[in-house]
């Protein structure tokens, strides 16, 4: 069955097993644009499209880019698809993929907060099962920005999650992106070095201390299993950061 919420009201924590499609629409996005929750098998079926859009968005300024980043991204994404905590929202204009947002739950053994400057208290950096969702990659195709698609992806994905809070990493040079995040309720908490395969030497780390404010009508809590070792291995800040349309 299909459910629609007008404007920027987003679906709540809806179990994918209970639905065929959750669709969010906004008049600014145009009649042929839809934003919907998806899942790992659907991403596998259109992996080339997702990876192609990633390259198109993140190979452009102001992001750092390397010739081996496409292969690294595909490897990271394929590893994440096996994680039961993986979550994703996709935006399509007709049959064309125009945006995506995906991530996973931080495991208690994560290294995400290691090396954060300034150093933050353990109350912020200590992970418990199901505490924090990572908005890992987030992109909107150039010609579709400024239509509310990025905001709809953001709210749809985070509003569907059972975690208490969310974090993300973006490159310091992505000033406009960071301004968007701050308008959407994110707070800069520090800067950390990227890993050995990272697309940039440094990342700005953001935190959104609650995400239940994004849950739509009928939201209900849902449990997820802890992140798998594959997701833990993908946790270091190896993504170039995020670009979003508004």
Coordinates of N, CA and C in Angstrom, one line a residue:
X1 N 0.8 -1.2 0.0 CA 0.0 0.0 0.0 C 0.9 1.2 0.0
X2 N 0.4 2.3 -0.5 CA 1.1 3.6 -0.6 C 0.6 4.6 0.3
X3 N 1.4 5.3 1.0 CA 1.0 6.4 1.9 C 1.7 7.7 1.5
X4 N 0.9 8.7 1.6 CA 1.5 10.0 1.2 C 1.3 11.0 2.4
X5 N 2.3 11.8 2.6 CA 2.2 12.9 3.5 C 2.4 14.2 2.8
X6 N 1.6 15.3 2.9 CA 1.8 16.5 2.2 C 3.0 17.3 2.7
X7 N 3.5 18.2 1.9 CA 4.5 19.1 2.3 C 5.7 18.4 2.8
X8 N 6.3 18.9 4.0 CA 7.5 18.3 4.6 C 7.1 17.4 5.8
X9 N 5.9 17.0 5.9 CA 5.5 16.1 7.0 C 6.0 14.7 6.5
X10 N 6.7 14.0 7.3 CA 7.4 12.8 6.8 C 6.8 11.5 7.5
X11 N 7.1 10.4 6.9 CA 6.6 9.1 7.5 C 7.4 8.8 8.8
X12 N 6.8 8.2 9.7 CA 7.4 7.8 11.0 C 8.2 6.6 10.9
X13 N 8.4 5.9 12.0 CA 9.2 4.7 12.0 C 8.4 3.6 11.5
X14 N 8.3 3.4 10.2 CA 7.5 2.4 9.6 C 8.3 1.2 9.2
X15 N 7.9 0.0 9.6 CA 8.7 -1.2 9.3 C 8.5 -1.4 7.8
X16 N 9.7 -1.6 7.1 CA 9.6 -1.8 5.6 C 8.8 -3.1 5.3
X17 N 8.8 -4.1 6.2 CA 8.1 -5.3 5.9 C 6.6 -5.1 5.9
X18 N 6.1 -4.0 6.5 CA 4.7 -3.8 6.6 C 4.2 -3.0 5.4
X19 N 5.0 -2.5 4.5 CA 4.6 -1.6 3.4 C 5.2 -2.0 2.1
X20 N 4.5 -1.5 1.0 CA 5.1 -1.6 -0.3 C 6.0 -0.4 -0.6
X21 N 5.5 0.8 -0.2 CA 6.3 2.0 -0.5 C 5.8 3.1 0.4
X22 N 6.7 3.8 1.0 CA 6.3 5.1 1.7 C 6.8 6.2 0.8
X23 N 5.9 7.1 0.5 CA 6.2 8.2 -0.5 C 5.9 9.5 0.2
X24 N 6.9 10.4 0.0 CA 6.7 11.8 0.5 C 6.7 12.7 -0.7
X25 N 5.8 13.6 -0.7 CA 5.7 14.5 -1.8 C 5.6 16.0 -1.3
X26 N 6.1 16.9 -2.1 CA 6.1 18.3 -1.8 C 5.8 19.0 -3.1
X27 N 5.0 20.0 -3.1 CA 4.6 20.7 -4.3 C 5.8 21.3 -5.0
X28 N 6.9 21.7 -4.3 CA 8.0 22.3 -4.9 C 8.9 21.3 -5.7
X29 N 8.7 20.0 -5.4 CA 9.5 19.0 -6.0 C 9.0 18.7 -7.4
X30 N 7.8 19.1 -7.8 CA 7.3 18.7 -9.1 C 6.5 17.4 -9.0
X31 N 5.6 17.2 -10.0 CA 4.6 16.1 -9.9 C 5.3 14.8 -10.1
X32 N 6.4 14.7 -10.8 CA 7.0 13.4 -11.2 C 8.1 13.0 -10.2
X33 N 8.4 13.8 -9.1 CA 9.4 13.5 -8.2 C 8.8 12.8 -6.9
X34 N 9.4 11.7 -6.6 CA 8.9 11.1 -5.4 C 10.1 10.7 -4.5
X35 N 10.0 10.8 -3.2 CA 11.0 10.4 -2.2 C 10.4 9.3 -1.4
X36 N 11.1 8.2 -1.3 CA 10.6 7.0 -0.7 C 11.7 6.2 0.1
X37 N 11.3 5.6 1.2 CA 12.1 4.7 1.9 C 12.4 3.5 1.0
X38 N 13.6 2.9 1.1 CA 13.9 1.7 0.3 C 14.6 0.7 1.2
X39 N 15.3 -0.2 0.6 CA 16.1 -1.2 1.4 C 17.3 -1.7 0.6
X40 N 18.0 -2.6 1.3 CA 19.3 -3.1 0.7 C 19.1 -3.8 -0.6
X41 N 18.1 -4.8 -0.8 CA 17.9 -5.4 -2.1 C 17.6 -4.5 -3.2
X42 N 16.8 -3.4 -2.9 CA 16.5 -2.5 -4.0 C 17.8 -1.7 -4.4
X43 N 18.7 -1.4 -3.4 CA 19.9 -0.7 -3.7 C 20.8 -1.6 -4.6
X44 N 20.9 -2.9 -4.2 CA 21.7 -3.8 -5.0 C 21.2 -3.8 -6.5
X45 N 19.9 -3.7 -6.7 CA 19.4 -3.8 -8.0 C 19.7 -2.5 -8.9
X46 N 20.0 -1.4 -8.2 CA 20.4 -0.2 -8.9 C 21.7 0.4 -8.4
X47 N 22.6 -0.5 -8.1 CA 23.9 -0.1 -7.5 C 24.7 0.8 -8.5
X48 N 24.7 0.5 -9.7 CA 25.4 1.3 -10.7 C 24.9 2.7 -10.7
X49 N 23.5 2.9 -10.6 CA 22.9 4.2 -10.6 C 23.4 5.0 -9.4
X50 N 23.3 4.3 -8.2 CA 23.7 5.0 -7.0 C 25.1 5.4 -7.0
X51 N 26.0 4.5 -7.5 CA 27.4 4.8 -7.5 C 27.7 5.9 -8.6
X52 N 27.0 5.9 -9.7 CA 27.2 6.9 -10.7 C 26.8 8.3 -10.2
X53 N 25.7 8.4 -9.4 CA 25.3 9.6 -8.9 C 26.3 10.1 -7.8
X54 N 26.8 9.2 -7.0 CA 27.8 9.5 -6.0 C 29.0 10.2 -6.7
X55 N 29.5 9.6 -7.8 CA 30.7 10.1 -8.5 C 30.3 11.5 -9.1
X56 N 29.1 11.7 -9.7 CA 28.7 12.9 -10.3 C 28.7 14.1 -9.2
X57 N 28.2 13.8 -8.0 CA 28.1 14.8 -7.0 C 29.4 15.1 -6.3
X58 N 30.1 14.1 -5.9 CA 31.3 14.3 -5.0 C 32.6 14.5 -5.7
X59 N 32.6 14.3 -7.1 CA 33.8 14.6 -7.8 C 33.9 16.1 -8.2
X60 N 32.9 16.8 -7.9 CA 32.8 18.3 -8.2 C 33.3 19.1 -7.0
X61 N 33.8 20.3 -7.2 CA 34.2 21.2 -6.1 C 32.9 21.4 -5.3
X62 N 33.1 21.6 -3.9 CA 34.4 21.9 -3.2 C 35.0 20.6 -2.6
X63 N 34.5 19.4 -3.0 CA 35.0 18.2 -2.4 C 36.3 17.7 -2.9
X64 N 37.1 17.2 -2.0 CA 38.3 16.5 -2.4 C 37.9 15.2 -3.2
X65 N 38.7 14.8 -4.1 CA 38.4 13.6 -4.9 C 39.7 13.0 -5.3
X66 N 39.7 11.6 -5.4 CA 40.8 10.9 -5.9 C 40.3 9.9 -6.9
X67 N 41.2 9.4 -7.8 CA 40.9 8.5 -8.9 C 40.3 7.2 -8.4
X68 N 40.7 6.8 -7.2 CA 40.3 5.5 -6.7 C 39.0 5.6 -5.8
X69 N 38.5 6.8 -5.6 CA 37.3 7.0 -4.8 C 36.1 6.2 -5.3
X70 N 35.8 6.2 -6.6 CA 34.6 5.4 -7.0 C 34.7 3.9 -6.6
X71 N 35.8 3.3 -6.7 CA 36.0 1.9 -6.2 C 35.8 1.8 -4.7
X72 N 36.4 2.7 -4.0 CA 36.3 2.7 -2.5 C 34.8 2.9 -2.1
X73 N 34.1 3.8 -2.8 CA 32.7 4.0 -2.4 C 31.9 2.8 -2.7
X74 N 32.1 2.2 -3.8 CA 31.3 0.9 -4.1 C 31.6 -0.1 -3.1
X75 N 32.8 -0.3 -2.7 CA 33.2 -1.3 -1.7 C 32.5 -1.0 -0.3
X76 N 32.5 0.3 0.1 CA 31.9 0.7 1.3 C 30.4 0.4 1.3
X77 N 29.8 0.8 0.2 CA 28.3 0.6 0.1 C 28.0 -0.9 0.1
X78 N 28.7 -1.7 -0.7 CA 28.4 -3.1 -0.7 C 28.5 -3.7 0.7
X79 N 29.5 -3.3 1.5 CA 29.7 -3.8 2.8 C 28.5 -3.4 3.7
X80 N 28.0 -2.2 3.5 CA 26.9 -1.7 4.4 C 25.6 -2.4 4.0
X81 N 25.4 -2.8 2.8 CA 24.2 -3.5 2.4 C 23.9 -4.8 3.2
X82 N 25.0 -5.4 3.8 CA 24.8 -6.6 4.6 C 24.5 -6.3 6.1
X83 N 24.4 -5.0 6.4 CA 24.2 -4.6 7.8 C 22.7 -4.5 8.0
X84 N 22.2 -5.2 9.0 CA 20.7 -5.2 9.3 C 20.2 -3.8 9.8
X85 N 21.2 -2.9 10.2 CA 20.8 -1.6 10.6 C 20.8 -0.6 9.5
X86 N 21.1 -1.0 8.3 CA 21.2 -0.1 7.1 C 19.8 0.4 6.8
X87 N 19.8 1.8 6.5 CA 18.5 2.4 6.1 C 18.8 3.4 5.0
X88 N 17.8 3.5 4.1 CA 18.0 4.3 2.9 C 16.7 4.9 2.4
X89 N 16.8 6.2 1.9 CA 15.7 6.8 1.2 C 16.2 7.2 -0.2
X90 N 15.4 7.1 -1.2 CA 15.8 7.4 -2.6 C 14.8 8.4 -3.1
X91 N 15.3 9.3 -4.0 CA 14.5 10.2 -4.7 C 14.6 9.9 -6.2
X92 N 13.4 9.8 -6.9 CA 13.4 9.6 -8.3 C 12.5 10.7 -9.0
X93 N 13.0 11.0 -10.2 CA 12.2 11.9 -11.1 C 11.8 11.0 -12.2
X94 N 10.5 10.5 -12.2 CA 10.2 9.4 -13.2 C 11.0 8.2 -12.8
X95 N 11.7 7.6 -13.8 CA 12.5 6.5 -13.5 C 14.0 6.8 -13.2
X96 N 14.3 8.1 -13.2 CA 15.7 8.5 -13.0 C 16.0 8.8 -11.5
X97 N 17.1 8.2 -11.0 CA 17.5 8.4 -9.6 C 18.1 9.8 -9.5
X98 N 17.6 10.7 -8.6 CA 18.1 12.0 -8.5 C 18.6 12.3 -7.1
X99 N 18.5 11.4 -6.2 CA 19.0 11.7 -4.8 C 19.0 10.4 -4.0
X100 N 19.8 10.4 -3.0 CA 19.8 9.3 -2.0 C 20.3 9.8 -0.7
X101 N 19.9 9.1 0.4 CA 20.4 9.3 1.7 C 20.4 7.9 2.4
X102 N 21.6 7.5 3.0 CA 21.6 6.2 3.6 C 22.6 6.3 4.8
X103 N 22.5 5.3 5.7 CA 23.4 5.2 6.8 C 23.1 3.9 7.6
X104 N 23.6 3.9 8.8 CA 23.5 2.7 9.7 C 23.7 3.1 11.1
X105 N 23.5 2.2 12.0 CA 23.6 2.4 13.4 C 25.1 2.2 13.9
X106 N 25.6 3.2 14.7 CA 26.9 3.0 15.3 C 26.9 1.9 16.3
X107 N 27.9 1.0 16.2 CA 28.1 -0.1 17.2 C 28.8 0.5 18.4
X108 N 28.6 -0.1 19.6 CA 29.3 0.3 20.8 C 30.9 0.3 20.6
X109 N 31.4 -0.5 19.7 CA 32.8 -0.6 19.5 C 33.3 0.4 18.4
X110 N 32.5 1.3 18.0 CA 32.9 2.2 16.9 C 34.1 3.1 17.2
X111 N 34.8 3.5 16.1 CA 35.9 4.4 16.3 C 35.5 5.8 15.8
X112 N 34.2 6.0 15.6 CA 33.7 7.2 15.0 C 34.2 8.5 15.7
X113 N 34.1 8.4 17.1 CA 34.5 9.6 17.9 C 35.9 9.7 18.2
X114 N 36.7 8.7 17.8 CA 38.2 8.8 18.2 C 38.9 9.9 17.4
X115 N 39.6 10.7 18.2 CA 40.4 11.8 17.6 C 39.6 13.1 17.4
X116 N 38.4 13.1 17.9 CA 37.6 14.3 17.8 C 38.2 15.5 18.6
X117 N 38.3 16.6 17.9 CA 38.9 17.9 18.5 C 37.9 19.0 18.3
X118 N 37.5 19.6 19.4 CA 37.9 19.4 20.8 C 37.4 18.1 21.4
X119 N 38.1 17.6 22.4 CA 37.6 16.4 23.0 C 36.3 16.6 23.7
X120 N 35.4 15.7 23.5 CA 34.1 15.8 24.1 C 33.9 14.8 25.2
X121 N 32.9 15.1 26.1 CA 32.7 14.2 27.3 C 32.2 12.8 26.9
X122 N 32.5 11.8 27.7 CA 32.1 10.5 27.5 C 30.6 10.4 27.3
X123 N 29.8 11.2 27.9 CA 28.4 11.2 27.8 C 27.9 11.4 26.3
X124 N 28.8 12.1 25.5 CA 28.5 12.3 24.1 C 29.0 11.2 23.3
X125 N 30.2 10.7 23.6 CA 31.0 9.8 22.7 C 30.8 8.4 23.0
X126 N 30.3 8.0 24.1 CA 30.1 6.6 24.4 C 28.8 6.1 23.7
X127 N 29.0 5.0 23.0 CA 27.9 4.5 22.2 C 27.3 3.3 23.0
X128 N 26.0 3.2 22.9 CA 25.2 2.0 23.4 C 24.4 1.5 22.2
X129 N 24.0 0.2 22.2 CA 23.3 -0.4 21.1 C 22.1 0.5 20.8
X130 N 22.0 0.9 19.5 CA 20.8 1.6 19.1 C 20.8 3.1 19.4
X131 N 21.9 3.7 19.9 CA 21.9 5.1 20.3 C 22.0 6.0 19.1
X132 N 22.8 5.8 18.2 CA 23.2 6.8 17.2 C 23.1 6.2 15.8
X133 N 22.5 7.0 14.9 CA 22.4 6.7 13.5 C 23.4 7.6 12.8
X134 N 24.2 7.0 11.8 CA 25.1 7.7 11.0 C 24.4 8.0 9.6
X135 N 24.3 9.3 9.3 CA 23.9 9.7 8.0 C 25.1 9.7 7.1
X136 N 25.4 8.5 6.5 CA 26.7 8.2 5.9 C 27.0 8.9 4.6
X137 N 26.0 8.8 3.7 CA 26.1 9.4 2.4 C 24.8 10.0 2.0
X138 N 24.8 11.2 1.4 CA 23.6 12.0 1.1 C 23.9 12.9 -0.1
X139 N 23.1 12.7 -1.1 CA 23.4 13.5 -2.4 C 22.2 13.7 -3.2
X140 N 22.1 14.9 -3.8 CA 21.1 15.2 -4.8 C 21.7 15.7 -6.1
X141 N 21.2 15.2 -7.2 CA 21.7 15.6 -8.5 C 21.6 17.1 -8.7
X142 N 22.6 17.7 -9.4 CA 22.8 19.1 -9.5 C 21.5 19.8 -10.0
X143 N 20.9 19.3 -11.1 CA 19.7 20.0 -11.6 C 18.5 19.9 -10.8
X144 N 18.5 19.1 -9.7 CA 17.3 19.0 -8.9 C 17.4 19.6 -7.5
X145 N 18.4 20.4 -7.3 CA 18.6 21.0 -6.0 C 17.7 22.2 -5.9
X146 N 17.4 22.7 -4.7 CA 16.6 23.8 -4.5 C 15.1 23.6 -4.7
X147 N 14.7 22.3 -4.6 CA 13.3 21.9 -4.8 C 12.7 21.2 -3.6
X148 N 13.5 21.1 -2.5 CA 13.1 20.4 -1.3 C 13.3 19.0 -1.3
X149 N 14.0 18.5 -2.3 CA 14.3 17.0 -2.4 C 15.2 16.6 -1.3
X150 N 16.3 17.3 -1.1 CA 17.3 17.0 -0.1 C 16.6 17.0 1.3
X151 N 15.8 18.0 1.6 CA 15.1 18.0 2.9 C 14.2 16.9 3.1
X152 N 13.5 16.5 2.0 CA 12.6 15.4 2.1 C 13.3 14.1 2.3
X153 N 14.4 13.9 1.6 CA 15.3 12.7 1.9 C 15.7 12.6 3.3
X154 N 16.2 13.7 3.8 CA 16.7 13.9 5.1 C 15.7 13.5 6.2
X155 N 14.5 14.1 6.1 CA 13.4 13.9 7.0 C 12.8 12.6 6.9
X156 N 12.7 12.1 5.7 CA 12.1 10.7 5.5 C 13.0 9.6 6.1
X157 N 14.3 9.7 5.9 CA 15.2 8.7 6.4 C 15.3 8.8 7.9
X158 N 15.6 10.0 8.4 CA 15.8 10.1 9.9 C 14.5 9.9 10.6
X159 N 13.4 10.3 10.0 CA 12.1 10.2 10.7 C 11.7 8.7 10.8
X160 N 12.3 7.8 10.0 CA 11.9 6.4 10.1 C 12.8 5.6 11.0
X161 N 13.8 6.3 11.6 CA 14.8 5.6 12.4 C 14.4 5.4 13.9
X162 N 14.8 4.3 14.6 CA 14.5 4.2 16.0 C 15.5 4.7 16.9
X163 N 16.7 5.2 16.4 CA 17.8 5.7 17.3 C 17.3 7.0 17.9
X164 N 18.1 7.3 19.0 CA 17.8 8.6 19.7 C 18.3 9.8 19.0
X165 N 19.4 9.7 18.3 CA 20.1 10.8 17.7 C 20.9 10.4 16.4
X166 N 21.5 11.3 15.8 CA 22.2 11.0 14.5 C 23.5 11.9 14.4
X167 N 24.4 11.4 13.7 CA 25.7 12.1 13.4 C 26.0 12.0 11.9
X168 N 26.9 12.9 11.5 CA 27.4 12.8 10.1 C 28.8 13.5 10.1
X169 N 29.5 13.3 9.0 CA 30.8 13.9 8.7 C 30.8 14.5 7.4
X170 N 31.3 15.7 7.3 CA 31.3 16.4 6.0 C 32.6 17.2 5.9
X171 N 33.1 17.4 4.6 CA 34.3 18.1 4.5 C 34.2 19.6 4.9
X172 N 35.3 20.1 5.5 CA 35.2 21.5 6.0 C 35.0 22.5 4.9
X173 N 35.4 22.2 3.6 CA 35.2 23.2 2.5 C 33.8 23.2 2.1
X174 N 32.9 22.3 2.5 CA 31.5 22.3 2.0 C 30.7 23.2 2.8
X175 N 30.9 24.5 2.7 CA 30.3 25.6 3.5 C 28.8 25.6 3.3
X176 N 28.3 25.6 2.1 CA 26.9 25.7 1.9 C 26.2 24.4 2.4
X177 N 26.8 23.3 2.3 CA 26.2 22.1 2.9 C 26.1 22.2 4.4
X178 N 27.1 22.7 5.0 CA 27.1 22.8 6.5 C 26.0 23.8 6.9
X179 N 25.8 24.8 6.2 CA 24.8 25.8 6.5 C 23.4 25.2 6.4
X180 N 23.2 24.3 5.5 CA 21.9 23.6 5.4 C 21.7 22.7 6.6
X181 N 22.7 22.0 7.0 CA 22.6 21.1 8.1 C 22.3 21.9 9.4
X182 N 22.9 23.0 9.6 CA 22.7 23.8 10.8 C 21.2 24.3 10.8
X183 N 20.7 24.7 9.6 CA 19.3 25.1 9.6 C 18.3 23.9 9.9
X184 N 18.8 22.7 9.6 CA 18.0 21.5 9.8 C 18.2 20.9 11.2
X185 N 18.8 21.6 12.1 CA 18.9 21.2 13.5 C 20.2 20.5 13.9
X186 N 21.2 20.5 13.0 CA 22.5 19.8 13.3 C 23.4 20.8 14.0
X187 N 24.3 20.3 14.8 CA 25.3 21.1 15.5 C 26.7 20.6 15.3
X188 N 27.6 21.5 14.9 CA 29.0 21.1 14.8 C 29.6 20.8 16.1
X189 N 30.2 19.6 16.3 CA 30.8 19.3 17.6 C 32.3 19.1 17.6
X190 N 32.9 19.1 16.4 CA 34.3 19.0 16.3 C 34.8 18.6 15.0
X191 N 36.1 18.4 14.9 CA 36.8 18.0 13.7 C 37.6 16.8 13.9
X192 N 37.8 15.9 12.9 CA 38.6 14.7 13.1 C 39.2 14.4 11.8
X193 N 40.3 13.7 11.9 CA 41.1 13.2 10.8 C 40.4 12.1 10.1
X194 N 40.5 12.0 8.8 CA 39.9 10.9 8.0 C 40.8 9.7 8.2
X195 N 40.3 8.5 7.8 CA 41.1 7.3 7.9 C 42.1 7.2 6.7
X196 N 42.9 6.2 6.6 CA 43.9 6.0 5.6 C 43.3 6.0 4.1
X197 N 42.0 5.6 4.0 CA 41.4 5.5 2.7 C 40.4 6.6 2.5
X198 N 40.4 7.6 3.4 CA 39.4 8.7 3.4 C 39.6 9.6 2.1
X199 N 38.5 10.2 1.7 CA 38.5 11.1 0.5 C 39.1 12.4 0.9
X200 N 39.2 12.8 2.2 CA 39.7 14.1 2.6 C 40.5 13.9 3.9
X201 N 41.5 14.7 4.1 CA 42.3 14.6 5.4 C 41.5 14.9 6.6
X202 N 40.5 15.8 6.6 CA 39.8 16.2 7.7 C 38.3 16.2 7.5
X203 N 37.5 16.0 8.5 CA 36.1 16.1 8.4 C 35.5 16.9 9.6
X204 N 34.5 17.6 9.3 CA 33.7 18.3 10.4 C 32.6 17.3 10.8
X205 N 32.5 17.1 12.1 CA 31.6 16.1 12.7 C 30.4 16.9 13.3
X206 N 29.2 16.5 12.8 CA 27.9 17.1 13.3 C 27.1 16.1 14.1
X207 N 26.3 16.6 15.0 CA 25.4 15.8 15.8 C 24.0 16.4 15.8
X208 N 23.0 15.6 15.7 CA 21.6 16.0 15.9 C 21.2 15.2 17.1
X209 N 20.9 15.9 18.2 CA 20.7 15.3 19.5 C 19.4 14.5 19.6
X210 N 18.5 14.8 18.7 CA 17.2 14.0 18.7 C 16.8 14.0 17.2
X211 N 16.1 12.9 16.9 CA 15.5 12.7 15.6 C 14.0 12.3 15.6
X212 N 13.5 12.2 16.8 CA 12.1 11.8 17.0 C 11.2 13.0 16.5
X213 N 11.7 14.2 16.5 CA 10.9 15.3 16.0 C 10.6 15.3 14.5
X214 N 11.3 14.4 13.8 CA 11.1 14.2 12.4 C 10.1 13.1 12.1
X215 N 9.7 12.4 13.1 CA 8.7 11.3 12.8 C 7.3 11.8 12.5
X216 N 6.7 11.2 11.5 CA 5.4 11.7 11.1 C 4.3 11.0 11.9
X217 N 3.0 11.2 11.4 CA 1.9 10.7 12.1 C 1.9 9.2 12.1
X218 N 1.5 8.6 13.3 CA 1.5 7.1 13.4 C 2.8 6.5 13.6
X219 N 3.9 7.3 14.0 CA 5.2 6.7 14.2 C 5.1 5.8 15.4
X220 N 5.9 4.7 15.3 CA 6.0 3.8 16.4 C 7.4 3.3 16.5
X221 N 7.9 3.0 17.7 CA 9.3 2.5 17.9 C 9.5 1.2 17.2
X222 N 10.7 1.0 16.7 CA 11.0 -0.3 16.1 C 12.4 -0.7 16.5
X223 N 12.7 -1.9 16.8 CA 14.0 -2.4 17.2 C 14.8 -2.8 16.0
X224 N 16.1 -2.6 16.2 CA 17.1 -3.1 15.2 C 18.2 -3.8 15.9
X225 N 18.7 -4.8 15.2 CA 19.9 -5.5 15.7 C 21.1 -4.6 15.6
X226 N 22.1 -4.8 16.5 CA 23.3 -4.0 16.5 C 24.0 -4.1 15.2
X227 N 24.9 -3.1 14.9 CA 25.6 -3.1 13.6 C 26.5 -4.3 13.5
X228 N 26.7 -4.9 12.3 CA 27.5 -6.0 12.1 C 29.0 -5.6 12.0
X229 N 29.9 -6.6 12.0 CA 31.3 -6.2 11.8 C 31.6 -5.5 10.5
X230 N 30.9 -5.8 9.5 CA 31.1 -5.1 8.2 C 30.8 -3.6 8.3
X231 N 29.7 -3.3 9.1 CA 29.4 -1.9 9.3 C 30.5 -1.2 10.1
X232 N 30.9 -1.9 11.2 CA 32.0 -1.4 12.0 C 33.2 -1.0 11.2
X233 N 33.6 -1.9 10.3 CA 34.7 -1.6 9.4 C 34.5 -0.4 8.6
X234 N 33.3 -0.1 8.2 CA 33.0 1.0 7.3 C 32.8 2.3 8.1
X235 N 32.9 2.2 9.4 CA 32.6 3.4 10.2 C 33.6 4.5 10.1
X236 N 34.9 4.3 9.9 CA 35.8 5.5 9.9 C 35.3 6.5 8.8
X237 N 35.7 7.7 9.0 CA 35.2 8.8 8.1 C 35.8 8.7 6.7
X238 N 35.3 7.8 5.9 CA 35.9 7.5 4.6 C 35.0 8.1 3.5
X239 N 33.9 8.7 3.9 CA 33.0 9.3 2.9 C 33.4 10.8 2.7
X240 N 33.2 11.3 1.5 CA 33.6 12.7 1.2 C 32.7 13.7 1.9
X241 N 31.6 13.3 2.5 CA 30.7 14.3 3.1 C 29.4 14.3 2.3
X242 N 28.6 15.3 2.5 CA 27.3 15.3 2.0 C 26.9 16.5 1.3
X243 N 26.1 16.3 0.2 CA 25.5 17.4 -0.5 C 24.0 17.2 -0.5
X244 N 23.3 18.3 -0.3 CA 21.8 18.1 -0.2 C 21.1 19.2 -0.9
X245 N 20.1 18.9 -1.7 CA 19.2 19.9 -2.2 C 18.2 20.4 -1.1
X246 N 17.6 21.6 -1.3 CA 16.7 22.1 -0.3 C 15.3 22.1 -0.8

